[in-house]
Amino acid sequence: MLATAEQYLAMLDGAAAGGYAFPAINVTSSQTFNAAVRGFAEAGSDGIVQITFGGARYLSGPAQDGLAGARALAALGHELAAGSPIAVALHTDHCPPEHVDGFLRPLLAASGYRVARGAPALFHSHMFDGSNLPLGENLRRSAELLDQCRALNVVLEIECGVVGGEEDGIGGEDTASDRLYTTPEDLLRVAQVLGTGERGRYLLAATFGNVHGLYAPGHVRLRPEILGAGQDALDRAHPGTRFQYVFHGSSGSSPEELQAAIGHGVVKVNLDSEAQYAFTRAAAGHMFAHYDGVLAVDGGVGDKRAYDPRAWGAEAEAGMAARVAQACEVLGSAGRSITA
Ligand SMILES: [Zn+2]
């Protein structure tokens, strides 16, 4: 089923209270969407499916139109999630300032028309990534978007600090390492400007050394205690409140690192590179095992059972679904669907 707006909040609050997190799986096609949802269902977990601006542009095909691609994913998601035994939420990932007017605002406007006539918003949540702006400007723009999201019962994700590495063509090698670690003072400023839920619900991508992409072990030094220091600072300023954090760049992290982050209030863990790899690994396995069927070797005609895109596509989908289900186990969301 497609989560309602209220169910999405219940999912996030359930994770915060229960000490687990949801995998948020990046997709770029109907096949990877189905793989994500299949993985959630195999684990008995609710989950979040998300798309970047670049992913949406890819999904739009020759139109190369990120807005059309995001609307298409929402339409696909609403249709196909309805038949799923678990609750699925839809999210748009990193939206840098230069794409707000052409991507985020039109999506919110389209959701506004839908909500006004009693239909669900296109997406349950959207990320605004103002991490390349000075924090004050980032929060000023985040607050304005939070107002709009709140009116639609949509959740806003914002970023404080800089996630290292490269994703979707954004970011690179040159991030100063101190910017990879946010501070309790900066996190407290987020709460001062955006409130602690009463001005609209938001998720906070606070950086603690996390890096996009898949690297050899030891490349990344995670300091999840930074997230805990932020919770302590918030609790002193606003007793009883807690941030709901997002962990970007989880690929390559150990279960222990993930659990430490969840212990400090992470409720959403983005998974992209490892899911991409699982999809492609299974497709590659098919190609190597059936090379004389997928290729017309030596004047042959190949084997339709091997080269039909559904044949290797199904294997790719199953491979990615297994990786998604594994993520649900590690993050603790497995077996906890609100539909159970
Ligand atoms: Zn990210």
PDB file of N, CA, C and O in Angstrom, residues 6-41:
ATOM      1  N   GLU A   6      -0.370  10.487   7.201  1.00  0.00           N
ATOM      2  CA  GLU A   6      -0.371  10.209   8.634  1.00  0.00           C
ATOM      3  C   GLU A   6       0.427   8.935   8.936  1.00  0.00           C
ATOM      4  O   GLU A   6       1.160   8.860   9.932  1.00  0.00           O
ATOM      5  N   GLN A   7       0.278   7.942   8.071  1.00  0.00           N
ATOM      6  CA  GLN A   7       1.038   6.703   8.279  1.00  0.00           C
ATOM      7  C   GLN A   7       2.536   6.937   8.133  1.00  0.00           C
ATOM      8  O   GLN A   7       3.332   6.289   8.818  1.00  0.00           O
ATOM      9  N   TYR A   8       2.903   7.833   7.240  1.00  0.00           N
ATOM     10  CA  TYR A   8       4.338   8.116   7.084  1.00  0.00           C
ATOM     11  C   TYR A   8       4.906   8.710   8.377  1.00  0.00           C
ATOM     12  O   TYR A   8       5.974   8.313   8.843  1.00  0.00           O
ATOM     13  N   LEU A   9       4.174   9.634   8.962  1.00  0.00           N
ATOM     14  CA  LEU A   9       4.625  10.195  10.247  1.00  0.00           C
ATOM     15  C   LEU A   9       4.665   9.102  11.323  1.00  0.00           C
ATOM     16  O   LEU A   9       5.600   9.065  12.142  1.00  0.00           O
ATOM     17  N   ALA A  10       3.682   8.212  11.285  1.00  0.00           N
ATOM     18  CA  ALA A  10       3.661   7.115  12.274  1.00  0.00           C
ATOM     19  C   ALA A  10       4.864   6.187  12.051  1.00  0.00           C
ATOM     20  O   ALA A  10       5.450   5.684  13.023  1.00  0.00           O
ATOM     21  N   MET A  11       5.235   5.979  10.785  1.00  0.00           N
ATOM     22  CA  MET A  11       6.424   5.165  10.500  1.00  0.00           C
ATOM     23  C   MET A  11       7.660   5.810  11.126  1.00  0.00           C
ATOM     24  O   MET A  11       8.456   5.149  11.810  1.00  0.00           O
ATOM     25  N   LEU A  12       7.835   7.115  10.878  1.00  0.00           N
ATOM     26  CA  LEU A  12       9.036   7.803  11.370  1.00  0.00           C
ATOM     27  C   LEU A  12       9.058   7.833  12.896  1.00  0.00           C
ATOM     28  O   LEU A  12      10.095   7.591  13.527  1.00  0.00           O
ATOM     29  N   ASP A  13       7.892   8.110  13.484  1.00  0.00           N
ATOM     30  CA  ASP A  13       7.833   8.173  14.947  1.00  0.00           C
ATOM     31  C   ASP A  13       8.021   6.784  15.561  1.00  0.00           C
ATOM     32  O   ASP A  13       8.627   6.647  16.631  1.00  0.00           O
ATOM     33  N   GLY A  14       7.497   5.763  14.873  1.00  0.00           N
ATOM     34  CA  GLY A  14       7.689   4.394  15.358  1.00  0.00           C
ATOM     35  C   GLY A  14       9.159   4.006  15.349  1.00  0.00           C
ATOM     36  O   GLY A  14       9.660   3.359  16.280  1.00  0.00           O
ATOM     37  N   ALA A  15       9.860   4.427  14.305  1.00  0.00           N
ATOM     38  CA  ALA A  15      11.296   4.132  14.218  1.00  0.00           C
ATOM     39  C   ALA A  15      12.056   4.868  15.315  1.00  0.00           C
ATOM     40  O   ALA A  15      12.937   4.301  15.975  1.00  0.00           O
ATOM     41  N   ALA A  16      11.705   6.143  15.520  1.00  0.00           N
ATOM     42  CA  ALA A  16      12.393   6.933  16.553  1.00  0.00           C
ATOM     43  C   ALA A  16      12.170   6.319  17.939  1.00  0.00           C
ATOM     44  O   ALA A  16      13.099   6.209  18.741  1.00  0.00           O
ATOM     45  N   ALA A  17      10.937   5.898  18.193  1.00  0.00           N
ATOM     46  CA  ALA A  17      10.618   5.339  19.514  1.00  0.00           C
ATOM     47  C   ALA A  17      11.174   3.928  19.671  1.00  0.00           C
ATOM     48  O   ALA A  17      11.567   3.526  20.770  1.00  0.00           O
ATOM     49  N   GLY A  18      11.210   3.197  18.570  1.00  0.00           N
ATOM     50  CA  GLY A  18      11.585   1.783  18.647  1.00  0.00           C
ATOM     51  C   GLY A  18      13.061   1.516  18.420  1.00  0.00           C
ATOM     52  O   GLY A  18      13.509   0.370  18.499  1.00  0.00           O
ATOM     53  N   GLY A  19      13.833   2.563  18.090  1.00  0.00           N
ATOM     54  CA  GLY A  19      15.266   2.350  17.898  1.00  0.00           C
ATOM     55  C   GLY A  19      15.607   1.597  16.627  1.00  0.00           C
ATOM     56  O   GLY A  19      16.490   0.751  16.607  1.00  0.00           O
ATOM     57  N   TYR A  20      14.895   1.889  15.547  1.00  0.00           N
ATOM     58  CA  TYR A  20      15.252   1.306  14.258  1.00  0.00           C
ATOM     59  C   TYR A  20      15.162   2.395  13.193  1.00  0.00           C
ATOM     60  O   TYR A  20      14.845   3.557  13.516  1.00  0.00           O
ATOM     61  N   ALA A  21      15.477   2.042  11.958  1.00  0.00           N
ATOM     62  CA  ALA A  21      15.452   3.022  10.872  1.00  0.00           C
ATOM     63  C   ALA A  21      14.922   2.354   9.616  1.00  0.00           C
ATOM     64  O   ALA A  21      14.956   1.123   9.486  1.00  0.00           O
ATOM     65  N   PHE A  22      14.447   3.193   8.698  1.00  0.00           N
ATOM     66  CA  PHE A  22      13.970   2.685   7.416  1.00  0.00           C
ATOM     67  C   PHE A  22      15.032   2.844   6.345  1.00  0.00           C
ATOM     68  O   PHE A  22      15.660   3.909   6.260  1.00  0.00           O
ATOM     69  N   PRO A  23      15.187   1.825   5.515  1.00  0.00           N
ATOM     70  CA  PRO A  23      16.029   2.044   4.339  1.00  0.00           C
ATOM     71  C   PRO A  23      15.289   2.952   3.357  1.00  0.00           C
ATOM     72  O   PRO A  23      14.081   2.821   3.164  1.00  0.00           O
ATOM     73  N   ALA A  24      16.017   3.903   2.777  1.00  0.00           N
ATOM     74  CA  ALA A  24      15.488   4.745   1.704  1.00  0.00           C
ATOM     75  C   ALA A  24      16.317   4.394   0.470  1.00  0.00           C
ATOM     76  O   ALA A  24      17.519   4.665   0.433  1.00  0.00           O
ATOM     77  N   ILE A  25      15.676   3.755  -0.487  1.00  0.00           N
ATOM     78  CA  ILE A  25      16.389   3.162  -1.609  1.00  0.00           C
ATOM     79  C   ILE A  25      16.285   4.077  -2.828  1.00  0.00           C
ATOM     80  O   ILE A  25      15.182   4.419  -3.263  1.00  0.00           O
ATOM     81  N   ASN A  26      17.434   4.446  -3.385  1.00  0.00           N
ATOM     82  CA  ASN A  26      17.429   5.260  -4.597  1.00  0.00           C
ATOM     83  C   ASN A  26      17.081   4.404  -5.805  1.00  0.00           C
ATOM     84  O   ASN A  26      17.648   3.324  -5.995  1.00  0.00           O
ATOM     85  N   VAL A  27      16.152   4.895  -6.612  1.00  0.00           N
ATOM     86  CA  VAL A  27      15.748   4.180  -7.825  1.00  0.00           C
ATOM     87  C   VAL A  27      15.835   5.129  -9.012  1.00  0.00           C
ATOM     88  O   VAL A  27      15.842   6.358  -8.860  1.00  0.00           O
ATOM     89  N   THR A  28      15.894   4.517 -10.204  1.00  0.00           N
ATOM     90  CA  THR A  28      16.006   5.299 -11.435  1.00  0.00           C
ATOM     91  C   THR A  28      15.132   4.725 -12.550  1.00  0.00           C
ATOM     92  O   THR A  28      15.236   5.150 -13.698  1.00  0.00           O
ATOM     93  N   SER A  29      14.283   3.750 -12.228  1.00  0.00           N
ATOM     94  CA  SER A  29      13.498   3.060 -13.256  1.00  0.00           C
ATOM     95  C   SER A  29      12.372   2.298 -12.583  1.00  0.00           C
ATOM     96  O   SER A  29      12.368   2.120 -11.359  1.00  0.00           O
ATOM     97  N   SER A  30      11.439   1.796 -13.388  1.00  0.00           N
ATOM     98  CA  SER A  30      10.379   0.957 -12.825  1.00  0.00           C
ATOM     99  C   SER A  30      10.976  -0.319 -12.237  1.00  0.00           C
ATOM    100  O   SER A  30      10.517  -0.810 -11.201  1.00  0.00           O
ATOM    101  N   GLN A  31      12.014  -0.838 -12.885  1.00  0.00           N
ATOM    102  CA  GLN A  31      12.590  -2.101 -12.418  1.00  0.00           C
ATOM    103  C   GLN A  31      13.260  -1.949 -11.050  1.00  0.00           C
ATOM    104  O   GLN A  31      13.111  -2.794 -10.173  1.00  0.00           O
ATOM    105  N   THR A  32      14.002  -0.855 -10.858  1.00  0.00           N
ATOM    106  CA  THR A  32      14.637  -0.663  -9.561  1.00  0.00           C
ATOM    107  C   THR A  32      13.590  -0.277  -8.504  1.00  0.00           C
ATOM    108  O   THR A  32      13.729  -0.642  -7.339  1.00  0.00           O
ATOM    109  N   PHE A  33      12.538   0.415  -8.912  1.00  0.00           N
ATOM    110  CA  PHE A  33      11.432   0.671  -7.975  1.00  0.00           C
ATOM    111  C   PHE A  33      10.853  -0.653  -7.482  1.00  0.00           C
ATOM    112  O   PHE A  33      10.672  -0.871  -6.278  1.00  0.00           O
ATOM    113  N   ASN A  34      10.563  -1.552  -8.432  1.00  0.00           N
ATOM    114  CA  ASN A  34       9.980  -2.842  -8.052  1.00  0.00           C
ATOM    115  C   ASN A  34      10.938  -3.639  -7.184  1.00  0.00           C
ATOM    116  O   ASN A  34      10.522  -4.336  -6.251  1.00  0.00           O
ATOM    117  N   ALA A  35      12.237  -3.547  -7.465  1.00  0.00           N
ATOM    118  CA  ALA A  35      13.226  -4.262  -6.656  1.00  0.00           C
ATOM    119  C   ALA A  35      13.198  -3.760  -5.217  1.00  0.00           C
ATOM    120  O   ALA A  35      13.262  -4.546  -4.265  1.00  0.00           O
ATOM    121  N   ALA A  36      13.114  -2.450  -5.046  1.00  0.00           N
ATOM    122  CA  ALA A  36      13.085  -1.872  -3.700  1.00  0.00           C
ATOM    123  C   ALA A  36      11.855  -2.353  -2.936  1.00  0.00           C
ATOM    124  O   ALA A  36      11.952  -2.842  -1.805  1.00  0.00           O
ATOM    125  N   VAL A  37      10.692  -2.249  -3.567  1.00  0.00           N
ATOM    126  CA  VAL A  37       9.446  -2.625  -2.888  1.00  0.00           C
ATOM    127  C   VAL A  37       9.421  -4.135  -2.608  1.00  0.00           C
ATOM    128  O   VAL A  37       8.978  -4.576  -1.541  1.00  0.00           O
ATOM    129  N   ARG A  38       9.937  -4.910  -3.550  1.00  0.00           N
ATOM    130  CA  ARG A  38      10.007  -6.359  -3.340  1.00  0.00           C
ATOM    131  C   ARG A  38      10.901  -6.690  -2.141  1.00  0.00           C
ATOM    132  O   ARG A  38      10.591  -7.571  -1.343  1.00  0.00           O
ATOM    133  N   GLY A  39      12.013  -5.967  -2.028  1.00  0.00           N
ATOM    134  CA  GLY A  39      12.904  -6.193  -0.889  1.00  0.00           C
ATOM    135  C   GLY A  39      12.234  -5.849   0.432  1.00  0.00           C
ATOM    136  O   GLY A  39      12.345  -6.601   1.412  1.00  0.00           O
ATOM    137  N   PHE A  40      11.522  -4.722   0.464  1.00  0.00           N
ATOM    138  CA  PHE A  40      10.778  -4.364   1.688  1.00  0.00           C
ATOM    139  C   PHE A  40       9.795  -5.486   2.044  1.00  0.00           C
ATOM    140  O   PHE A  40       9.700  -5.914   3.194  1.00  0.00           O
ATOM    141  N   ALA A  41       9.031  -5.926   1.022  1.00  0.00           N
ATOM    142  CA  ALA A  41       7.995  -6.939   1.264  1.00  0.00           C
ATOM    143  C   ALA A  41       8.619  -8.242   1.753  1.00  0.00           C
ATOM    144  O   ALA A  41       8.084  -8.885   2.671  1.00  0.00           O
TER     145      ALA A  41
END
